[in-house]
């Protein structure tokens, strides 16, 4: 799915960037395949892999570092542990392309606005962005259970976001207010279906409230869970 998402993002961009920032790289689920793909298009690039890496994600950057070493990508990637709401370690207008997957769902509205302001500050003139997120609207029971399970996570990260994920309109309006241009929303079909047993395993990882699981056991058995469609918001400075 992530390989397809990368293709989808790259197909919708004017690929001529050399300094790239992945915001919320996590353990590199997108970073590694992204580097391999981008190598097919450009020779000279570097990537900053940026993540807070705390709480349930505290081991992510260590895992990413090992993956980078295994692939021999050390000269291409700089790992930075930091908060996207305050990226003072990165200078103004130094980045050509910023992308993220599943970051905005972890921020609240104020945090999202601060983050987009930071992205605007560090992006070069004519720099581009692409941000992907599961849409917060279910198409069926299985997607509804996916969204509800996420909302019932006992994860204590602060501040607790006030949404499953922001709507694409919400993101677009904030981007426009800040000054971004060429704002375009595209939809990426995910439709990953997870059966009952696999869902229970995933819920452990996501620390979903056991009371929620108990309450919905029958529906979970019947429908499983399914990922909603992803919206990808593209824009430029
Ligand atoms: C759901 S994971 C997504 C990871 C990866 N992007 C992927 O596609 O699998 C969310 C990531 O956002 C990071 N994150 C959450 N809030 C953050 C913040 N304020 N600043 C930087 N990273 C943050 C977390 O540490 C975590 O790695």
Coordinates of N, CA and C and ligand atoms in Angstrom, one line a residue:
X1 N 0.8 -1.2 0.0 CA 0.0 0.0 0.0 C 0.9 1.3 0.0
X2 N 2.0 1.2 0.8 CA 2.8 2.4 0.9 C 3.5 2.7 -0.4
X3 N 4.0 1.6 -1.1 CA 4.6 1.8 -2.4 C 3.7 2.5 -3.3
X4 N 2.4 2.1 -3.3 CA 1.4 2.7 -4.2 C 1.2 4.1 -3.8
X5 N 1.2 4.4 -2.5 CA 1.0 5.8 -2.0 C 2.1 6.7 -2.5
X6 N 3.3 6.2 -2.5 CA 4.5 7.0 -2.9 C 4.4 7.2 -4.4
X7 N 4.0 6.2 -5.2 CA 3.8 6.4 -6.7 C 2.8 7.5 -6.9
X8 N 1.7 7.4 -6.1 CA 0.6 8.3 -6.3 C 1.0 9.8 -6.0
X9 N 1.8 9.9 -4.9 CA 2.3 11.3 -4.5 C 3.3 11.8 -5.6
X10 N 4.2 10.9 -6.1 CA 5.2 11.4 -7.0 C 4.6 11.7 -8.4
X11 N 3.5 10.9 -8.8 CA 2.8 11.2 -10.1 C 2.2 12.6 -10.1
X12 N 1.9 13.1 -8.9 CA 1.2 14.4 -8.8 C 2.1 15.6 -8.5
X13 N 3.4 15.4 -8.7 CA 4.4 16.4 -8.3 C 5.3 16.7 -9.5
X14 N 5.9 17.9 -9.5 CA 6.9 18.3 -10.4 C 8.2 17.9 -9.7
X15 N 8.8 16.8 -10.1 CA 10.0 16.3 -9.3 C 11.3 16.9 -9.8
X16 N 11.6 17.9 -9.0 CA 12.9 18.6 -9.3 C 13.6 19.0 -8.0
X17 N 13.1 18.4 -6.9 CA 13.6 18.8 -5.5 C 14.9 18.1 -5.2
X18 N 15.6 18.8 -4.3 CA 16.8 18.1 -3.8 C 16.9 18.0 -2.3
X19 N 16.3 19.0 -1.6 CA 16.3 18.8 -0.1 C 14.8 18.5 0.3
X20 N 14.7 17.3 0.9 CA 13.3 16.8 1.2 C 13.2 16.6 2.7
X21 N 12.0 17.0 3.2 CA 11.8 16.7 4.6 C 10.6 15.8 4.8
X22 N 10.8 14.7 5.4 CA 9.6 13.8 5.8 C 9.2 14.1 7.2
X23 N 8.1 14.7 7.4 CA 7.6 15.0 8.8 C 6.9 13.8 9.3
X24 N 7.2 13.4 10.5 CA 6.7 12.2 11.1 C 7.0 10.9 10.3
X25 N 8.3 10.7 10.2 CA 8.8 9.6 9.4 C 8.6 8.3 10.2
X26 N 8.4 8.3 11.5 CA 8.2 7.1 12.3 C 9.4 6.2 12.1
X27 N 9.1 4.9 11.9 CA 10.3 4.0 11.8 C 10.6 3.8 10.3
X28 N 10.2 4.7 9.4 CA 10.6 4.7 8.1 C 9.8 3.8 7.1
X29 N 8.5 3.6 7.5 CA 7.6 2.8 6.7 C 7.5 3.4 5.3
X30 N 7.6 4.7 5.2 CA 7.5 5.4 3.9 C 8.9 5.8 3.4
X31 N 9.8 6.2 4.4 CA 11.1 6.8 4.1 C 11.9 5.9 3.2
X32 N 12.0 4.6 3.5 CA 12.9 3.7 2.7 C 12.4 3.5 1.3
X33 N 11.1 3.1 1.2 CA 10.6 3.0 -0.2 C 10.6 4.3 -1.0
X34 N 10.4 5.4 -0.3 CA 10.5 6.7 -0.9 C 11.9 7.0 -1.5
X35 N 12.9 6.7 -0.7 CA 14.3 6.9 -1.2 C 14.5 6.1 -2.4
X36 N 14.1 4.8 -2.4 CA 14.4 3.9 -3.5 C 13.7 4.4 -4.8
X37 N 12.4 5.0 -4.6 CA 11.7 5.5 -5.8 C 12.3 6.8 -6.3
X38 N 12.7 7.7 -5.4 CA 13.2 9.0 -5.8 C 14.5 8.8 -6.5
X39 N 15.3 7.8 -6.2 CA 16.6 7.5 -6.9 C 16.4 7.3 -8.4
X40 N 15.2 6.8 -8.7 CA 14.9 6.5 -10.1 C 14.7 7.8 -10.9
X41 N 14.5 8.9 -10.2 CA 14.2 10.2 -10.8 C 15.3 11.2 -10.7
X42 N 16.0 11.3 -9.6 CA 17.0 12.3 -9.4 C 18.3 11.7 -8.7
X43 N 19.4 12.3 -9.1 CA 20.7 11.7 -8.6 C 21.1 12.4 -7.3
X44 N 20.8 13.7 -7.2 CA 21.4 14.5 -6.1 C 20.3 15.0 -5.2
X45 N 20.1 14.3 -4.1 CA 19.1 14.7 -3.1 C 19.5 14.3 -1.7
X46 N 18.9 15.0 -0.7 CA 19.1 14.5 0.7 C 17.7 14.6 1.4
X47 N 17.6 13.8 2.4 CA 16.3 13.8 3.1 C 16.5 13.9 4.6
X48 N 15.7 14.8 5.2 CA 15.6 14.9 6.6 C 14.4 14.1 7.1
X49 N 14.7 13.1 8.0 CA 13.7 12.3 8.5 C 13.4 12.8 9.9
X50 N 12.2 13.4 10.1 CA 11.9 14.2 11.3 C 10.8 13.6 12.1
X51 N 10.9 13.4 13.4 CA 9.9 12.8 14.2 C 10.1 13.1 15.6
X52 N 9.0 13.2 16.4 CA 9.0 13.4 17.8 C 9.5 12.2 18.6
X53 N 9.1 11.0 18.1 CA 9.5 9.7 18.6 C 9.4 9.7 20.2
X54 N 8.2 9.9 20.7 CA 8.0 9.7 22.1 C 6.8 8.8 22.3
X55 N 6.5 8.5 23.6 CA 5.3 7.6 24.0 C 5.3 6.3 23.2
X56 N 4.2 6.0 22.6 CA 4.2 4.7 21.9 C 5.1 4.6 20.7
X57 N 5.7 5.8 20.3 CA 6.6 5.8 19.1 C 8.1 6.0 19.5
X58 N 8.3 5.8 20.8 CA 9.7 6.1 21.3 C 10.8 5.3 20.7
X59 N 10.5 4.2 20.2 CA 11.6 3.3 19.6 C 11.7 3.6 18.1
X60 N 10.8 4.4 17.5 CA 10.8 4.5 16.0 C 12.1 5.0 15.4
X61 N 12.7 6.0 15.9 CA 13.9 6.6 15.2 C 15.1 5.6 15.4
X62 N 15.1 4.8 16.4 CA 16.2 3.8 16.6 C 16.0 2.8 15.5
X63 N 14.8 2.4 15.3 CA 14.5 1.3 14.2 C 14.8 1.9 12.8
X64 N 14.5 3.2 12.6 CA 14.8 3.8 11.3 C 16.3 3.8 11.1
X65 N 17.0 4.2 12.1 CA 18.5 4.3 12.0 C 19.1 3.0 11.5
X66 N 18.6 1.9 12.1 CA 19.1 0.5 11.7 C 18.7 0.2 10.2
X67 N 17.5 0.6 9.9 CA 17.1 0.3 8.5 C 17.9 1.1 7.5
X68 N 18.2 2.4 7.8 CA 19.1 3.2 7.0 C 20.5 2.6 6.8
X69 N 21.0 2.1 7.9 CA 22.3 1.5 7.9 C 22.3 0.3 7.0
X70 N 21.3 -0.5 7.2 CA 21.1 -1.8 6.4 C 21.1 -1.5 4.9
X71 N 20.4 -0.4 4.5 CA 20.3 -0.1 3.1 C 21.5 0.7 2.6
X72 N 22.4 1.2 3.5 CA 23.5 2.0 3.1 C 23.1 3.4 2.7
X73 N 22.1 3.9 3.3 CA 21.6 5.3 2.9 C 22.1 6.3 3.9
X74 N 23.1 6.1 4.7 CA 23.6 7.0 5.7 C 23.9 8.4 5.2
X75 N 24.5 8.4 4.0 CA 24.9 9.7 3.4 C 23.7 10.5 2.9
X76 N 22.5 9.9 2.7 CA 21.4 10.6 2.1 C 20.4 11.1 3.2
X77 N 20.4 10.5 4.4 CA 19.4 10.8 5.4 C 20.0 11.4 6.7
X78 N 19.4 12.5 7.1 CA 19.7 13.0 8.4 C 18.5 12.8 9.3
X79 N 18.6 12.2 10.4 CA 17.5 11.9 11.4 C 17.5 13.1 12.4
X80 N 16.3 13.7 12.5 CA 16.2 14.7 13.6 C 15.0 14.3 14.5
X81 N 15.3 14.3 15.8 CA 14.2 14.1 16.7 C 13.7 15.5 17.2
X82 N 12.4 15.8 16.9 CA 11.9 17.1 17.2 C 10.4 17.2 16.9
X83 N 9.8 18.3 17.4 CA 8.4 18.5 17.3 C 8.1 19.3 16.0
X84 N 7.1 18.9 15.2 CA 6.8 19.6 14.0 C 6.2 21.0 14.3
X85 N 5.7 21.2 15.5 CA 5.1 22.5 15.8 C 6.2 23.5 16.1
X86 N 7.4 23.1 16.3 CA 8.5 24.1 16.5 C 9.8 23.4 15.9
X87 N 10.1 23.8 14.7 CA 11.2 23.2 14.0 C 12.4 24.1 13.9
X88 N 12.7 24.7 15.1 CA 13.8 25.8 15.1 C 15.1 25.3 14.6
X89 N 15.4 24.0 14.6 CA 16.7 23.5 14.2 C 16.8 23.6 12.6
X90 N 15.7 23.9 12.0 CA 15.7 24.0 10.5 C 15.6 25.4 10.1
X91 N 16.5 25.9 9.3 CA 16.5 27.3 8.9 C 15.4 27.7 7.9
X92 N 15.1 29.0 7.8 CA 14.1 29.5 6.9 C 14.4 29.1 5.4
X93 N 13.4 28.8 4.6 CA 13.5 28.6 3.2 C 14.7 27.7 2.8
X94 N 14.8 26.5 3.4 CA 15.9 25.6 3.0 C 15.4 24.3 2.4
X95 N 14.1 24.1 2.4 CA 13.5 22.8 2.0 C 12.8 22.9 0.7
X96 N 13.0 21.9 -0.2 CA 12.3 21.9 -1.5 C 10.9 21.2 -1.5
X97 N 10.9 20.2 -0.7 CA 9.7 19.3 -0.7 C 9.4 18.8 0.7
X98 N 8.2 18.9 1.2 CA 7.8 18.4 2.6 C 6.7 17.4 2.4
X99 N 6.8 16.2 2.9 CA 5.6 15.3 2.9 C 5.4 14.6 4.2
X100 N 4.2 14.1 4.4 CA 3.9 13.4 5.7 C 2.8 12.4 5.4
X101 N 2.8 11.3 6.2 CA 1.6 10.4 6.2 C 1.2 10.1 7.6
X102 N -0.1 10.3 7.9 CA -0.6 10.1 9.2 C 0.0 10.9 10.3
X103 N 0.3 12.2 10.0 CA 0.8 13.1 11.0 C -0.3 14.0 11.6
X104 N -1.1 14.6 10.7 CA -2.1 15.6 11.2 C -3.1 15.0 12.1
X105 N -3.4 13.7 12.0 CA -4.3 13.0 12.9 C -3.8 13.1 14.4
X106 N -2.5 13.2 14.5 CA -1.9 13.2 15.9 C -1.8 14.7 16.5
X107 N -2.2 15.7 15.7 CA -2.2 17.0 16.2 C -3.6 17.5 16.5
X108 N -3.7 18.5 17.3 CA -5.0 19.2 17.4 C -5.0 20.4 16.5
X109 N -6.1 21.1 16.5 CA -6.3 22.2 15.5 C -5.2 23.3 15.6
X110 N -4.9 23.7 16.9 CA -3.8 24.7 17.1 C -2.5 24.1 16.7
X111 N -2.2 22.9 17.0 CA -1.0 22.2 16.6 C -0.8 22.1 15.1
X112 N -1.9 21.9 14.4 CA -1.9 21.8 12.9 C -1.5 23.1 12.3
X113 N -2.1 24.2 12.9 CA -1.8 25.5 12.3 C -0.4 25.9 12.6
X114 N 0.1 25.6 13.8 CA 1.5 25.9 14.1 C 2.4 25.2 13.2
X115 N 2.1 23.9 12.9 CA 2.9 23.0 12.1 C 2.9 23.6 10.6
X116 N 1.8 24.0 10.1 CA 1.7 24.5 8.7 C 2.5 25.8 8.6
X117 N 2.4 26.6 9.7 CA 3.2 27.8 9.7 C 4.7 27.5 9.7
X118 N 5.1 26.5 10.4 CA 6.5 26.1 10.4 C 6.9 25.6 9.0
X119 N 6.1 24.8 8.4 CA 6.3 24.3 7.0 C 6.5 25.4 6.1
X120 N 5.6 26.4 6.2 CA 5.7 27.6 5.3 C 7.1 28.3 5.5
X121 N 7.5 28.4 6.7 CA 8.7 29.2 7.0 C 9.9 28.4 6.4
X122 N 10.0 27.1 6.5 CA 11.2 26.4 6.1 C 11.2 26.0 4.6
X123 N 10.0 26.1 4.0 CA 9.9 25.8 2.6 C 10.5 26.9 1.7
X124 N 11.2 26.5 0.6 CA 11.7 27.5 -0.3 C 10.6 28.0 -1.1
X125 N 10.8 29.2 -1.7 CA 9.8 29.8 -2.7 C 9.6 28.7 -3.8
X126 N 8.4 28.5 -4.1 CA 8.0 27.4 -5.1 C 8.2 26.0 -4.7
X127 N 8.6 25.8 -3.4 CA 8.7 24.5 -2.8 C 7.3 23.8 -2.8
X128 N 7.3 22.5 -2.7 CA 6.0 21.7 -2.8 C 5.8 20.9 -1.5
X129 N 4.5 20.6 -1.3 CA 4.2 19.7 -0.1 C 3.1 18.7 -0.5
X130 N 3.1 17.6 0.2 CA 2.1 16.5 0.0 C 1.8 15.9 1.4
X131 N 0.6 15.9 1.8 CA 0.3 15.4 3.2 C -0.9 14.4 3.1
X132 N -0.7 13.2 3.5 CA -1.7 12.1 3.4 C -2.2 11.7 4.7
X133 N -3.5 11.4 4.7 CA -4.2 11.1 6.0 C -5.5 10.3 5.6
X134 N -5.9 9.4 6.5 CA -7.2 8.7 6.4 C -8.3 9.7 6.5
X135 N -9.2 9.7 5.6 CA -10.4 10.6 5.7 C -11.2 10.2 6.9
X136 N -11.8 11.2 7.6 CA -12.5 10.9 8.8 C -14.0 10.4 8.6
X137 N -14.3 10.0 7.4 CA -15.7 9.6 7.1 C -15.7 8.1 6.7
X138 N -16.5 7.3 7.4 CA -16.6 5.8 7.0 C -17.5 5.6 5.9
X139 N -17.2 4.6 5.0 CA -18.1 4.2 3.9 C -18.9 3.0 4.3
X140 N -18.5 2.3 5.4 CA -19.2 1.0 5.8 C -18.9 0.7 7.2
X141 N -19.5 -0.4 7.7 CA -19.4 -0.7 9.2 C -17.9 -0.9 9.5
X142 N -17.2 -1.7 8.7 CA -15.8 -2.0 9.0 C -14.9 -0.7 9.1
X143 N -15.2 0.2 8.3 CA -14.4 1.5 8.4 C -14.9 2.3 9.6
X144 N -16.1 2.2 9.9 CA -16.6 2.9 11.1 C -15.9 2.3 12.4
X145 N -15.8 1.0 12.4 CA -15.1 0.3 13.5 C -13.7 0.7 13.6
X146 N -13.0 0.9 12.5 CA -11.6 1.3 12.4 C -11.5 2.7 13.1
X147 N -12.4 3.6 12.6 CA -12.3 5.0 13.1 C -12.6 5.0 14.6
X148 N -13.7 4.3 15.0 CA -14.1 4.3 16.4 C -13.0 3.7 17.3
X149 N -12.4 2.6 16.8 CA -11.3 2.0 17.6 C -10.2 3.0 17.8
X150 N -9.8 3.7 16.8 CA -8.8 4.7 16.9 C -9.2 5.8 18.0
X151 N -10.4 6.2 17.9 CA -10.9 7.3 18.9 C -10.8 6.7 20.3
X152 N -11.0 5.4 20.4 CA -11.0 4.7 21.8 C -9.6 4.2 22.2
X153 N -8.6 4.8 21.6 CA -7.2 4.4 22.0 C -7.0 5.0 23.4
X154 N -6.3 4.3 24.2 CA -5.9 4.8 25.6 C -4.6 5.6 25.5
X155 N -4.1 5.8 24.3 CA -2.8 6.5 24.2 C -2.9 7.8 24.9
X156 N -1.8 8.1 25.7 CA -1.9 9.3 26.5 C -1.2 10.5 25.9
X157 N -0.8 10.4 24.6 CA -0.1 11.6 24.0 C -0.9 12.9 24.1
X158 N -0.2 13.9 24.5 CA -0.8 15.2 24.8 C -0.3 16.3 23.8
X159 N -1.2 17.2 23.4 CA -2.6 17.3 23.7 C -3.3 16.3 22.9
X160 N -4.4 15.7 23.4 CA -5.2 14.7 22.7 C -5.9 15.4 21.5
X161 N -5.7 14.9 20.3 CA -6.3 15.5 19.2 C -7.8 15.5 19.3
X162 N -8.5 16.6 18.7 CA -9.9 16.6 18.8 C -10.6 16.0 17.6
X163 N -9.9 15.1 16.9 CA -10.5 14.5 15.7 C -9.8 13.2 15.5
X164 N -10.5 12.3 14.7 CA -9.8 11.1 14.2 C -8.8 11.5 13.2
X165 N -9.2 12.5 12.3 CA -8.2 13.2 11.4 C -8.9 14.4 10.9
X166 N -8.2 15.5 10.6 CA -8.9 16.7 10.1 C -9.4 16.4 8.7
X167 N -10.5 17.1 8.3 CA -11.0 16.9 7.0 C -10.0 17.6 6.0
X168 N -10.1 17.2 4.7 CA -9.2 17.8 3.7 C -9.5 19.3 3.6
X169 N -10.8 19.7 3.7 CA -11.2 21.1 3.6 C -10.6 21.9 4.8
X170 N -10.6 21.3 5.9 CA -10.0 22.0 7.1 C -8.5 22.3 6.8
X171 N -7.8 21.3 6.3 CA -6.4 21.4 6.0 C -6.2 22.5 4.9
X172 N -7.0 22.4 3.8 CA -6.9 23.3 2.7 C -7.1 24.8 3.1
X173 N -8.1 25.0 4.0 CA -8.4 26.3 4.4 C -7.2 26.9 5.2
X174 N -6.7 26.1 6.1 CA -5.6 26.6 6.9 C -4.4 26.9 6.0
X175 N -4.1 26.0 5.0 CA -3.0 26.2 4.1 C -3.2 27.6 3.4
X176 N -4.4 27.8 2.9 CA -4.7 29.0 2.2 C -4.5 30.2 3.0
X177 N -5.0 30.1 4.3 CA -4.8 31.3 5.2 C -3.4 31.6 5.4
X178 N -2.5 30.6 5.5 CA -1.1 30.8 5.8 C -0.4 31.3 4.5
X179 N -0.9 31.1 3.3 CA -0.3 31.6 2.1 C 0.1 30.6 1.1
X180 N -0.1 29.3 1.3 CA 0.2 28.3 0.4 C -0.7 28.5 -0.9
X181 N -0.1 28.0 -2.0 CA -0.8 28.2 -3.3 C -1.1 26.8 -3.9
X182 N -1.8 26.8 -5.1 CA -2.0 25.5 -5.8 C -2.5 24.4 -5.0
X183 N -3.4 24.7 -4.1 CA -3.9 23.6 -3.1 C -4.8 22.7 -3.9
X184 N -4.5 21.4 -3.8 CA -5.2 20.4 -4.6 C -5.4 19.2 -3.7
X185 N -6.7 18.7 -3.7 CA -6.9 17.5 -2.8 C -7.2 16.3 -3.8
X186 N -6.5 15.2 -3.5 CA -6.7 14.0 -4.3 C -7.0 12.8 -3.4
X187 N -7.7 11.8 -3.9 CA -8.1 10.7 -3.0 C -7.4 9.4 -3.5
X188 N -6.9 8.7 -2.5 CA -6.1 7.5 -2.7 C -6.9 6.3 -2.1
X189 N -7.2 5.4 -2.9 CA -8.0 4.2 -2.4 C -7.1 3.3 -1.6
X190 N -7.5 3.0 -0.3 CA -6.7 2.1 0.5 C -7.4 0.8 0.6
X191 N -8.6 0.8 1.3 CA -9.5 -0.4 1.4 C -8.8 -1.7 1.9
X192 N -7.9 -1.5 2.9 CA -7.2 -2.7 3.5 C -8.2 -3.3 4.5
X193 N -8.6 -4.5 4.3 CA -9.5 -5.2 5.2 C -8.7 -6.0 6.2
X194 N -9.1 -5.9 7.5 CA -8.4 -6.7 8.5 C -9.4 -7.5 9.3
X195 N -9.2 -8.8 9.3 CA -10.2 -9.7 10.0 C -10.1 -9.6 11.5
X196 N -11.1 -10.3 12.1 CA -11.2 -10.2 13.6 C -9.9 -10.4 14.4
X197 N -9.3 -11.6 14.1 CA -8.1 -12.0 14.8 C -6.9 -10.9 14.6
X198 N -6.8 -10.5 13.4 CA -5.7 -9.5 13.1 C -6.1 -8.2 13.7
X199 N -7.4 -7.8 13.7 CA -7.8 -6.6 14.3 C -7.5 -6.6 15.8
X200 N -7.7 -7.7 16.5 CA -7.4 -7.8 17.9 C -5.9 -7.5 18.2
X201 N -5.0 -8.1 17.3 CA -3.6 -7.9 17.4 C -3.3 -6.4 17.3
X202 N -3.9 -5.8 16.2 CA -3.6 -4.4 15.9 C -4.1 -3.5 17.1
X203 N -5.3 -3.9 17.7 CA -5.8 -3.1 18.8 C -4.8 -3.0 20.0
X204 N -4.1 -4.2 20.2 CA -3.1 -4.2 21.3 C -2.1 -3.1 21.1
X205 N -1.6 -3.1 19.8 CA -0.6 -2.1 19.5 C -1.1 -0.7 19.6
X206 N -2.3 -0.5 19.3 CA -2.9 0.9 19.3 C -3.5 1.2 20.7
X207 N -3.3 0.3 21.7 CA -3.9 0.4 23.0 C -5.3 0.8 23.0
X208 N -6.1 0.1 22.2 CA -7.6 0.4 22.2 C -8.2 -0.1 23.5
X209 N -9.1 0.7 24.0 CA -9.8 0.4 25.3 C -10.5 -1.0 25.2
X210 N -10.1 -1.9 26.1 CA -10.7 -3.2 26.1 C -12.2 -3.2 26.2
X211 N -12.8 -2.1 26.9 CA -14.2 -2.0 27.0 C -14.9 -1.8 25.7
X212 N -14.2 -1.0 24.8 CA -14.7 -0.8 23.4 C -14.7 -2.2 22.7
X213 N -13.6 -2.9 22.8 CA -13.5 -4.2 22.1 C -14.6 -5.2 22.5
X214 N -14.8 -5.2 23.9 CA -15.9 -6.1 24.4 C -17.2 -5.7 23.9
X215 N -17.5 -4.4 23.9 CA -18.8 -3.9 23.5 C -19.1 -4.2 22.0
X216 N -18.0 -4.2 21.2 CA -18.2 -4.4 19.7 C -17.8 -5.7 19.2
X217 N -17.6 -6.7 20.1 CA -17.0 -8.0 19.7 C -17.8 -8.6 18.5
X218 N -19.1 -8.6 18.6 CA -19.9 -9.3 17.6 C -19.8 -8.6 16.2
X219 N -19.8 -7.3 16.2 CA -19.7 -6.5 15.0 C -18.2 -6.7 14.4
X220 N -17.3 -6.8 15.3 CA -15.9 -6.9 14.8 C -15.7 -8.3 14.2
X221 N -16.3 -9.3 14.8 CA -16.3 -10.7 14.2 C -17.0 -10.7 12.8
X222 N -18.1 -10.0 12.7 CA -18.9 -10.0 11.5 C -18.2 -9.2 10.4
X223 N -17.8 -8.0 10.7 CA -17.3 -7.0 9.7 C -15.8 -6.9 9.6
X224 N -15.1 -7.2 10.7 CA -13.6 -6.9 10.7 C -13.5 -5.4 10.8
X225 N -12.3 -4.9 10.4 CA -12.1 -3.4 10.3 C -11.5 -3.1 8.9
X226 N -11.6 -1.9 8.5 CA -11.1 -1.6 7.2 C -10.6 -0.1 7.2
X227 N -9.5 0.1 6.5 CA -9.0 1.5 6.4 C -9.9 2.4 5.5
X228 N -10.2 3.6 5.9 CA -10.9 4.5 5.0 C -10.0 5.0 3.9
X229 N -10.7 5.6 2.9 CA -9.9 6.3 1.8 C -9.0 7.3 2.4
X230 N -7.8 7.5 1.7 CA -6.9 8.6 2.1 C -7.1 9.8 1.3
X231 N -7.0 11.0 1.9 CA -6.9 12.2 1.1 C -5.5 12.7 1.2
X232 N -5.0 13.2 0.0 CA -3.7 13.7 0.0 C -3.8 15.2 -0.4
X233 N -3.3 16.1 0.4 CA -3.4 17.5 0.1 C -2.1 18.0 -0.4
X234 N -2.1 18.5 -1.7 CA -0.9 19.0 -2.3 C -0.9 20.5 -2.3
X235 N 0.2 21.2 -2.2 CA 0.2 22.6 -2.4 C 1.7 23.1 -2.6
X236 N 1.8 24.3 -2.9 CA 3.2 24.9 -3.1 C 3.2 26.3 -2.4
X237 N 4.5 26.8 -2.3 CA 4.7 28.1 -1.6 C 4.9 29.2 -2.7
Ligands
LIG1 C1 0.7 7.0 12.9 S1 2.5 7.3 12.9 C2 2.9 7.5 11.2 C3 4.3 7.1 10.9 C4 4.7 7.1 9.4 N1 4.5 8.4 8.9 C5 3.9 6.1 8.6 O1 3.4 6.5 7.5 O2 3.8 5.0 9.0 C6 2.5 9.0 13.5 C7 3.9 9.6 13.7 O3 3.8 11.0 13.9 C8 4.7 11.3 14.9 N2 4.3 12.6 15.5 C9 3.2 12.8 16.2 N3 3.2 14.0 16.7 C10 4.3 14.6 16.3 C11 4.9 15.9 16.5 N4 4.2 16.9 17.2 N5 6.1 16.2 15.9 C12 6.7 15.3 15.2 N6 6.3 14.0 15.0 C13 5.1 13.7 15.5 C14 4.8 10.1 15.8 O4 6.0 10.1 16.6 C15 4.6 9.0 14.8 O5 5.9 8.5 14.4

